[in-house]
CSV table of C-alpha atoms and ligand atoms in Angstrom, one decimal:
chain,number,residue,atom,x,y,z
A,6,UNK,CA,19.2,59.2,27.4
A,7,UNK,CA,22.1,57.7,25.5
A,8,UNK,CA,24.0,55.6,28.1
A,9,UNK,CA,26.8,56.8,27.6
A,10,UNK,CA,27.7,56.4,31.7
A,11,UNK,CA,30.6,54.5,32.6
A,12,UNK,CA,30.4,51.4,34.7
A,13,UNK,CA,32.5,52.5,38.0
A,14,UNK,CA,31.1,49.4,40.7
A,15,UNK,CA,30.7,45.7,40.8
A,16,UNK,CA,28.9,44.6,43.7
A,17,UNK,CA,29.0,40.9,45.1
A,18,UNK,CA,26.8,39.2,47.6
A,19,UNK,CA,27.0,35.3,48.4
A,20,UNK,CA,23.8,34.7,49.6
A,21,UNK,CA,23.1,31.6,51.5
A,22,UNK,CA,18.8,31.9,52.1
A,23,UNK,CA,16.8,29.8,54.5
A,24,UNK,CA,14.2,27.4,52.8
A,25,UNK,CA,10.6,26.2,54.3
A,26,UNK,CA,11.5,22.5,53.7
A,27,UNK,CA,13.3,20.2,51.8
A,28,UNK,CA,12.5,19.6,48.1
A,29,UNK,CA,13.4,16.7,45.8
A,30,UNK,CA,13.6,17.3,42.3
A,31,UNK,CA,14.7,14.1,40.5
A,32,UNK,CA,18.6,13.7,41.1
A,33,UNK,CA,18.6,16.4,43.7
A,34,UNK,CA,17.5,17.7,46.7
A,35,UNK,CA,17.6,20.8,48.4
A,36,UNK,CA,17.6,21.7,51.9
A,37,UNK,CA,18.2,24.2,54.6
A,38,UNK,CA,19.4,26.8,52.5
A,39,UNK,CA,19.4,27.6,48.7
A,40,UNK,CA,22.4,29.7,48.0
A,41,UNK,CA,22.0,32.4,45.1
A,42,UNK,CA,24.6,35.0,44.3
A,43,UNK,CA,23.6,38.9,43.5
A,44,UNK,CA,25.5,41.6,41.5
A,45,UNK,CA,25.3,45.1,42.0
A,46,UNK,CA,26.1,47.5,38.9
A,47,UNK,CA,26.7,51.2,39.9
A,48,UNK,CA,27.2,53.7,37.0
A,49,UNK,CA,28.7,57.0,36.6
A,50,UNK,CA,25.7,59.4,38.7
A,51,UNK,CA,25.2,57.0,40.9
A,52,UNK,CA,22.3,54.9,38.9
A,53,UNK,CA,22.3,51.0,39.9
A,54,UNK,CA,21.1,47.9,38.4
A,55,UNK,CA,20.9,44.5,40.2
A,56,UNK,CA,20.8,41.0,38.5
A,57,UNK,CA,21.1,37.1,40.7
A,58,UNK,CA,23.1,34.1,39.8
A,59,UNK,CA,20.8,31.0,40.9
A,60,UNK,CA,23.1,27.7,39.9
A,61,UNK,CA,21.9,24.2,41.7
A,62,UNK,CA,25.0,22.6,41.6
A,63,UNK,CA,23.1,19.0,40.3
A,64,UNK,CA,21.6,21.3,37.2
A,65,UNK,CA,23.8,24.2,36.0
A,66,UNK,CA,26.7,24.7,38.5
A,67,UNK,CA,27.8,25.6,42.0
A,68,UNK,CA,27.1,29.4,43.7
A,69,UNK,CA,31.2,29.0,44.1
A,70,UNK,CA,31.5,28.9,40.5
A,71,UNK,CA,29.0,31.7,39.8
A,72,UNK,CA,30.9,33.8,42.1
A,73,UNK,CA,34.2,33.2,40.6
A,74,UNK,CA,32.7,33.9,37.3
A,75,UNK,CA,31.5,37.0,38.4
A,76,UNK,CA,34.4,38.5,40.4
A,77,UNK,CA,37.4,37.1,38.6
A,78,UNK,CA,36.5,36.7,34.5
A,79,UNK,CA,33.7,39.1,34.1
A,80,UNK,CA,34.4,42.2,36.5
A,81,UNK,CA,36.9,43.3,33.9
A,82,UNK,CA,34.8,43.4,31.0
A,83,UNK,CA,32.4,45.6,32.9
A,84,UNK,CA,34.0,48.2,34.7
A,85,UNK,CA,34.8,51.2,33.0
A,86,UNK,CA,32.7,50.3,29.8
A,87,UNK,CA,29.3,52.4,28.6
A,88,UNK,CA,25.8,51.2,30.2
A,89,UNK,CA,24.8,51.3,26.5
A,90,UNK,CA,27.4,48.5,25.3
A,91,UNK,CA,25.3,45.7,26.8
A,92,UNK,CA,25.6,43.6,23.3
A,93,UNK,CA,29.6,43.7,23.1
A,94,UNK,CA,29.7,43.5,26.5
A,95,UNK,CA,27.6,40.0,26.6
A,96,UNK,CA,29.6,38.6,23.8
A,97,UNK,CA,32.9,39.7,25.7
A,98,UNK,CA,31.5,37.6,28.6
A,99,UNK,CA,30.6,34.4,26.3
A,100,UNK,CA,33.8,34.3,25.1
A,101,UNK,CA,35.7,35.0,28.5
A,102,UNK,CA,34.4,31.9,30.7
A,103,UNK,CA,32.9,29.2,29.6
A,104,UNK,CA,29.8,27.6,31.1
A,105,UNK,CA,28.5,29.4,34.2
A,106,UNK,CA,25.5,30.4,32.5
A,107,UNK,CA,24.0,31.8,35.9
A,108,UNK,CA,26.6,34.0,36.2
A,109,UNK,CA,25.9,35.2,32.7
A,110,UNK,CA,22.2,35.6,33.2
A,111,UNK,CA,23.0,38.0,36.1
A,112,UNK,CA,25.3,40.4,34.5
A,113,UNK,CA,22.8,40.5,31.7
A,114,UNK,CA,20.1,41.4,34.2
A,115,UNK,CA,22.2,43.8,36.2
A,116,UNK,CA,22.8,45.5,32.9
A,117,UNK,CA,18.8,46.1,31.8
A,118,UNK,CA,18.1,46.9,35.2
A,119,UNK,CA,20.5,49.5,34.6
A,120,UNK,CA,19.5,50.7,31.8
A,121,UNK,CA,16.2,50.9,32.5
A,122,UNK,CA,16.8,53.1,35.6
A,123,UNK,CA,18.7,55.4,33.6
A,124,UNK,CA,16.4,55.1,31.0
A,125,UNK,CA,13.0,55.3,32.8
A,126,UNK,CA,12.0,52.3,31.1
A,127,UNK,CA,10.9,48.7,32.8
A,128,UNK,CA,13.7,46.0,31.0
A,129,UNK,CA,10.5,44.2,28.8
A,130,UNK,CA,10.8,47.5,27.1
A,131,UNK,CA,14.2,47.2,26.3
A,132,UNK,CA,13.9,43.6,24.4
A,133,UNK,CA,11.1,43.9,22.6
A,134,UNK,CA,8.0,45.2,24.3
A,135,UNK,CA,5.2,43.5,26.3
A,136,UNK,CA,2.8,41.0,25.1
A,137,UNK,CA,0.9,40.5,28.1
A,138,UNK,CA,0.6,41.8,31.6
A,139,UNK,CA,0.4,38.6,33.6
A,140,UNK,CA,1.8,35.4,33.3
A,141,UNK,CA,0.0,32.1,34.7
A,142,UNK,CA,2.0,31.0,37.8
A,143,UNK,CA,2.8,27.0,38.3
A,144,UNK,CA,3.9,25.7,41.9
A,145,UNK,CA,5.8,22.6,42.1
A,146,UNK,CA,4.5,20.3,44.4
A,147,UNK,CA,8.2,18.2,45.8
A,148,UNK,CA,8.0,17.9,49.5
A,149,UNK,CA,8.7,13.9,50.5
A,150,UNK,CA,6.6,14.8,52.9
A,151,UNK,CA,3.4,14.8,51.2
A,152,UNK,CA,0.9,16.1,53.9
A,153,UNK,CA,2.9,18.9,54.0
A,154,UNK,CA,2.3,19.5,50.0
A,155,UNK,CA,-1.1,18.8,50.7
A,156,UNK,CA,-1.4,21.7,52.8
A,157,UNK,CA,0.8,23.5,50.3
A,158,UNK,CA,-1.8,22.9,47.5
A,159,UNK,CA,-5.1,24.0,49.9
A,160,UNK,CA,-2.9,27.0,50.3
A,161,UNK,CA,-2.6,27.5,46.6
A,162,UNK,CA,-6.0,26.4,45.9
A,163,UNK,CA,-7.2,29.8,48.2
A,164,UNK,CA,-4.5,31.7,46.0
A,165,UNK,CA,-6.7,31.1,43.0
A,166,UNK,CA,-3.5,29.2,41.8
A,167,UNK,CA,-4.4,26.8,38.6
A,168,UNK,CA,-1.0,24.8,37.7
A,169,UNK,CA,0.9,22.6,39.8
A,170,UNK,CA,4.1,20.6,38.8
A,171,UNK,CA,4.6,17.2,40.4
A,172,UNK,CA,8.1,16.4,40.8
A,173,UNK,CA,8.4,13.0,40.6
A,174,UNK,CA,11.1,9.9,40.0
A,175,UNK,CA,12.8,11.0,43.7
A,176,UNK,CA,11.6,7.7,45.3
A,177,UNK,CA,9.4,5.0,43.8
A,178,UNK,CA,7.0,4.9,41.1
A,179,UNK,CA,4.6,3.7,43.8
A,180,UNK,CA,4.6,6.7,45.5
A,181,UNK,CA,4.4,8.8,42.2
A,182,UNK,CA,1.3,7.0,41.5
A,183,UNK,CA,-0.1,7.2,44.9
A,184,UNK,CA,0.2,11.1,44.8
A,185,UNK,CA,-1.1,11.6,41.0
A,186,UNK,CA,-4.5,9.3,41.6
A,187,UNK,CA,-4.5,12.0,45.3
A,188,UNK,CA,-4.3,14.5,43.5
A,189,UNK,CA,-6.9,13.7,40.8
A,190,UNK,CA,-8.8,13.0,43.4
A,191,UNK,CA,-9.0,15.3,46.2
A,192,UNK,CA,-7.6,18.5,43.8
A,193,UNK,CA,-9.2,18.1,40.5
A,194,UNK,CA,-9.4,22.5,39.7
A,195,UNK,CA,-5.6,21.8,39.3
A,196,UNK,CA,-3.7,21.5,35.8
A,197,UNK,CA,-1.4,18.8,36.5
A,198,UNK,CA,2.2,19.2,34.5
A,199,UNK,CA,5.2,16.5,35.5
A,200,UNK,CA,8.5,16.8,36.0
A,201,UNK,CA,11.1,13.8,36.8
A,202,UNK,CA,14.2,16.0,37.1
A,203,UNK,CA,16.6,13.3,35.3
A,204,UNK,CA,15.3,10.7,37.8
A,205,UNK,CA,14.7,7.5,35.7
A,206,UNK,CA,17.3,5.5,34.3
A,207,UNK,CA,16.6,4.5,30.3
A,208,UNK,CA,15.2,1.1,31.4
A,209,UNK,CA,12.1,1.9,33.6
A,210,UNK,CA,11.6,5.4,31.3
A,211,UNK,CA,9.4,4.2,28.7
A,212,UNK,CA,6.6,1.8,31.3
A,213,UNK,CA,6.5,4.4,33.9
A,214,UNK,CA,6.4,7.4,31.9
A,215,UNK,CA,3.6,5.3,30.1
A,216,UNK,CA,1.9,4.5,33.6
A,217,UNK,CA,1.6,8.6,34.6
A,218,UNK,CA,0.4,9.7,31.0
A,219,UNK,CA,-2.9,7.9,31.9
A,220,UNK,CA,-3.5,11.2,34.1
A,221,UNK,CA,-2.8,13.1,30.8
A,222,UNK,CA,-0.9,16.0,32.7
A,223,UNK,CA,0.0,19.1,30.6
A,224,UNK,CA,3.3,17.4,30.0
A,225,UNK,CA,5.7,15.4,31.1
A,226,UNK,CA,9.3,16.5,31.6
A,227,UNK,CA,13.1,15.4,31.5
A,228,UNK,CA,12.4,11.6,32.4
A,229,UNK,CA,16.0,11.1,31.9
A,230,UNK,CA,19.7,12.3,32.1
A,231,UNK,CA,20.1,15.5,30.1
A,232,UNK,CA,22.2,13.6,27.7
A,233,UNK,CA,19.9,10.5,26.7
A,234,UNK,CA,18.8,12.7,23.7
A,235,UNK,CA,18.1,8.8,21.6
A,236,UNK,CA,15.6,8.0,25.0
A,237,UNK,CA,14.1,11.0,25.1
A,238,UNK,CA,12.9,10.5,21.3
A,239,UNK,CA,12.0,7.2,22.0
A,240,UNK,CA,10.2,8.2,24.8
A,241,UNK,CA,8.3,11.6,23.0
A,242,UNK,CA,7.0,8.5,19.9
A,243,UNK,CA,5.1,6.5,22.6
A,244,UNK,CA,3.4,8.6,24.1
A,245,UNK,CA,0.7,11.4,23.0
A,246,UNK,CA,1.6,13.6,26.5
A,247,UNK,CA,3.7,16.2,25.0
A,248,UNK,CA,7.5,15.8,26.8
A,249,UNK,CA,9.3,19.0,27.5
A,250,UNK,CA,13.0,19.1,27.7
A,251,UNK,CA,14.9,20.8,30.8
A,252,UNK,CA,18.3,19.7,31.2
A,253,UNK,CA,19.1,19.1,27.9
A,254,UNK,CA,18.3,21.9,26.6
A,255,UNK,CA,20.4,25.2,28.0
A,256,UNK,CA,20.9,27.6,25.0
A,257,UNK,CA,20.3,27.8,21.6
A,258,UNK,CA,23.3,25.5,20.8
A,259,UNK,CA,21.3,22.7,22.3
A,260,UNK,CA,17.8,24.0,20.8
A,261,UNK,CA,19.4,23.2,17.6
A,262,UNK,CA,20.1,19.4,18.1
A,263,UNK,CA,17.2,18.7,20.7
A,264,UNK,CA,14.9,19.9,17.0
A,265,UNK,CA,16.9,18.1,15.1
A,266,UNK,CA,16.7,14.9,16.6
A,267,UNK,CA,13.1,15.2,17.9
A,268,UNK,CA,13.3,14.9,21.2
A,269,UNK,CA,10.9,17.2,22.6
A,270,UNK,CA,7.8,18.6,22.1
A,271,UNK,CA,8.5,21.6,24.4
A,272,UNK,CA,11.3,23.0,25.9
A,273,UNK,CA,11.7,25.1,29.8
A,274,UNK,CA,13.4,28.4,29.4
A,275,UNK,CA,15.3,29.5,32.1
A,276,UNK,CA,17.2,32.8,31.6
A,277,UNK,CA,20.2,30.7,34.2
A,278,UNK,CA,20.4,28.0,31.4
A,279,UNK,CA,20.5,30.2,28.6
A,280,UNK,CA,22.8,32.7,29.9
A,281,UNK,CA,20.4,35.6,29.6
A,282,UNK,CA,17.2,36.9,29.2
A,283,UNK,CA,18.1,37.6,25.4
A,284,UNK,CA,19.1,34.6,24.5
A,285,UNK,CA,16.5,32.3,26.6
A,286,UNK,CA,14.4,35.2,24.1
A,287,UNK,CA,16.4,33.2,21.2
A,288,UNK,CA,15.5,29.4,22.7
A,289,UNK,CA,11.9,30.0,23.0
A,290,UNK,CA,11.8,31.4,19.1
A,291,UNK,CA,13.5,28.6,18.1
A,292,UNK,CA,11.6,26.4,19.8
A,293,UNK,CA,8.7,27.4,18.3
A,294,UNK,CA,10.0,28.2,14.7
A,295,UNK,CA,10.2,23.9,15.0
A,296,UNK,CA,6.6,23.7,16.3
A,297,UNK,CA,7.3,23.3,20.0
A,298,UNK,CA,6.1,25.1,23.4
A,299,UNK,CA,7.5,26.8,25.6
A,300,UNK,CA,7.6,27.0,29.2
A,301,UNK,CA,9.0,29.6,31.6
A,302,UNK,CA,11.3,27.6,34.0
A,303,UNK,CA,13.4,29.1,36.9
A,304,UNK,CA,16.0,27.6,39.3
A,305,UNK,CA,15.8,28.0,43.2
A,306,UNK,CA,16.0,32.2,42.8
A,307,UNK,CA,14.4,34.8,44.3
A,308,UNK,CA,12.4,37.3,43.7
A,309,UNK,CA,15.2,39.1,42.2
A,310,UNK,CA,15.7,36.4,39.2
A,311,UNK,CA,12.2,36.1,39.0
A,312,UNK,CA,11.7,39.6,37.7
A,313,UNK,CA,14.4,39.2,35.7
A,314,UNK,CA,12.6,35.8,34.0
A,315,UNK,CA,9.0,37.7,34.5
A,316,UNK,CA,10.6,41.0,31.8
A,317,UNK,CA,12.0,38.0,30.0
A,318,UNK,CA,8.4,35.8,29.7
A,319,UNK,CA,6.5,39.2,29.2
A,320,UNK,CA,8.5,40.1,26.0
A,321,UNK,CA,8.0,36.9,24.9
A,322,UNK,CA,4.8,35.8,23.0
A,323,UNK,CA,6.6,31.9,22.3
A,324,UNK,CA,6.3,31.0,25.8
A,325,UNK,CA,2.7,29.9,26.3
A,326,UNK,CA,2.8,27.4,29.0
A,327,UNK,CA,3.1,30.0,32.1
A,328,UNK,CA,6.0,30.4,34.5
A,329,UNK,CA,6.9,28.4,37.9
A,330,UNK,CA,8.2,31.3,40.1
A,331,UNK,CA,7.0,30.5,43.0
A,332,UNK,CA,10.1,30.5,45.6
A,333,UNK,CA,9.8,34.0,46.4
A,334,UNK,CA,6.2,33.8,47.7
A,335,UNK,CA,5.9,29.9,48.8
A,336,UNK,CA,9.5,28.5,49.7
A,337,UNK,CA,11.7,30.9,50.8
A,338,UNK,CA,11.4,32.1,54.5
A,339,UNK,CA,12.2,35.7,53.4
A,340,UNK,CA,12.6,37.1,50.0
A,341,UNK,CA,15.4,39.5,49.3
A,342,UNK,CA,13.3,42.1,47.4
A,343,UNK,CA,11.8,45.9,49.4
A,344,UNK,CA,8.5,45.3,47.6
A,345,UNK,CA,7.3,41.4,47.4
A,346,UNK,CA,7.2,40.2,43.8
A,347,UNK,CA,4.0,40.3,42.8
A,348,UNK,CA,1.6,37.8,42.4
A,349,UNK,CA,-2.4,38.0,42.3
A,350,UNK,CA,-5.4,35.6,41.6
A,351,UNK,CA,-2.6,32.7,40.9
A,352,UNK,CA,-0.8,35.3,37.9
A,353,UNK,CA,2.5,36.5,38.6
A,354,UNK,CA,2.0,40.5,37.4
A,355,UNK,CA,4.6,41.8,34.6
A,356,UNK,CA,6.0,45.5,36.5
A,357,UNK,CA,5.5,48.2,35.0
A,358,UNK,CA,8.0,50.4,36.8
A,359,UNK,CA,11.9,51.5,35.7
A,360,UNK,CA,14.0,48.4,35.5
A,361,UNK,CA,13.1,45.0,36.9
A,362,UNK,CA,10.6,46.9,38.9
A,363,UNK,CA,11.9,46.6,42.3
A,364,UNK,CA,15.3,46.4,43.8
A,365,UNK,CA,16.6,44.1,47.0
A,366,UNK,CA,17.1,45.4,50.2
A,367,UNK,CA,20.5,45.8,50.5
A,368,UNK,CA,20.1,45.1,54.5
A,369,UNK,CA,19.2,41.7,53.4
A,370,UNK,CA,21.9,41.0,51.7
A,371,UNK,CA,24.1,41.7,54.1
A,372,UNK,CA,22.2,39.6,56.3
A,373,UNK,CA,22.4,36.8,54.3
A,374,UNK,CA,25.7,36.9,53.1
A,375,UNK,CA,28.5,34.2,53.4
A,376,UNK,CA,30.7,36.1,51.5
A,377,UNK,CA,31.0,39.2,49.3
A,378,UNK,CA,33.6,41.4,47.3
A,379,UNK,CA,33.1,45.3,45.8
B,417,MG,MG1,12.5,20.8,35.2
């Protein structure tokens, strides 16, 4: 097959999904909903390929924004090119809006799924090959309700589950403290990672970063506003818990000056920061070309950008540190996809299948759709 079919349909759905509970992650919270946006690519024959924008507008950007992206500044440098001119059609896209990385990441998906219909071939084939079949999966624990997480983590504990992030720096250090020594105590199977989300201001960083690296989780990430880059390097030199970057670190661009000024010892990946699966590929390389880890982040998505980020991980031998997509199967109160992304024994499994694997039911999206354009 030489993809040499013309795009001929751009698909969009403004998706606006109910959520289990509220979640506090740092600076933000979430609620009620979590609001995604999903492309639809349909090529000459009739082949398809689907990819997801999942902004958070405290983190990478608003679903408005992704949308706009999509339907105004990138529909025309899709339609009526060749499946097979994914690479000039990505750089067309960097060049044509800038930011709205989410919106990036799903045309980029749409495109491998695309491909890999046409092609027979599941998208891992198509940037690189696989390295591994399953990828550990981490649920974050971020309920200010926190016998409601307990009940969470029992669940996950039956799942065969292994890594939980606690989201911390939402309300006191207190209660941060309270639910690490809980934790320790009540759920000690569980490797602990921590995440603050931005939520400390430079001041209290260092003493209560300090204070939870007596638990000696797996790490401890983005204590502070993504731009602090001279606290988060004072931060990684007193303490021996590696610290991972999140927000500060998008694409490569900032991979370059997080190394460069030591800030880090790890960094998330997250194909909606990067702007793609290929170049979160290109973050996670560089990130361990400078002797860091990587970790395999998401955003609130479904299960739709968590194949997408699963083909991504599995072609991907630098990220070590397992994945945290969890929303399909714990936090939203239906997924979008016909077959439930797969997870088993607390791994999330790598398809095998054409494409991503597994397509959304289109149903769905119209039933969750606040807004959409063709
Ligand atoms: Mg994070």
């Amino acid at each position: 097959m030489d993809l040499r079919q013309c795009i001929i349909g751009f698909d969009l759905w403004h998706l606006a999904l109910p959520v289990v509970s509220a979640r506090d992650h740092g600076i933000g919270r979430v609620e009620g909903t979590c609001e995604v946006v999903v492309l639809r690519l349909t090529a000459e024959g009739g082949a398809q390929g689907f990819g997801e924008a999942s902004p958070w507008s405290v983190f990478t950007g608003t679903p408005e924004a992704s949308y706009a992206a999509l339907d105004r500044y990138l529909r025309p440098l899709v339609q009526g090119r060749r499946v097979g001119n994914r690479a000039a059609i990505m750089a067309d896209a960097a060049r044509a809006v800038a930011h709205c990385t989410e919106a990036k990441a799903a045309l980029e998906s749409a495109l491998l799924d695309l491909a890999g219909h046409i092609t027979c071939q599941p998208v891992w084939a198509l940037i690189g090959g696989k390295c591994r079949d399953t990828i550990p999966l981490s649920c974050s624990i971020a309920n200010p309700d926190f016998d409601a997480d307990i009940a969470l983590m029992q669940r996950l504990r039956e799942d065969k589950v292994g890594l939980i992030k606690l989201k911390t720096g939402f309300k006191d250090h207190a209660f941060d403290i309270m639910r690490l020594e809980r934790i320790a105590q009540d759920f000690p199977e569980f490797r602990v990672r921590v995440d603050y989300n931005q939520g400390l201001e430079p001041e209290q960083a260092i003493p209560q970063v300090l204070d939870v690296a007596r638990f000696k989780p797996d790490f401890i990430e983005q204590p502070v506003r993504h731009h602090h880059f001279d606290v988060m390097a004072r931060l990684r030199n007193v303490t021996d818990v590696p610290l991972l970057a999140d927000e500060s670190v998008f694409g490569p661009e900032d991979m370059v000056r997080a190394a460069r000024e030591g800030i880090c010892d790890g960094v998330s990946v997250k194909i909606m920061k990067a702007g793609g699966l290929t170049r979160g590929q290109t973050v996670a390389r560089m990130a361990a070309a400078n002797g860091m880890t990587a970790y395999g982040g998401d955003m609130f998505e479904t299960g739709l950008a968590h194949l997408a980020g699963t083909h991504m991980i599995a072609a991907t031998p630098e990220i070590t540190l397992g994945c945290e997509f969890y929303q399909a199967t714990y936090y939203l109160k239906e997924d979008i996809l016909e077959t439930p992304f797969q997870v088993r024994d607390g791994q999330v499994v790598v398809p095998n299948g054409p494409g991503l694997g597994a397509r959304p039911d289109v149903g769905k999206l119209d039933h969750y759709n606040v807004r959409r354009a063709s």
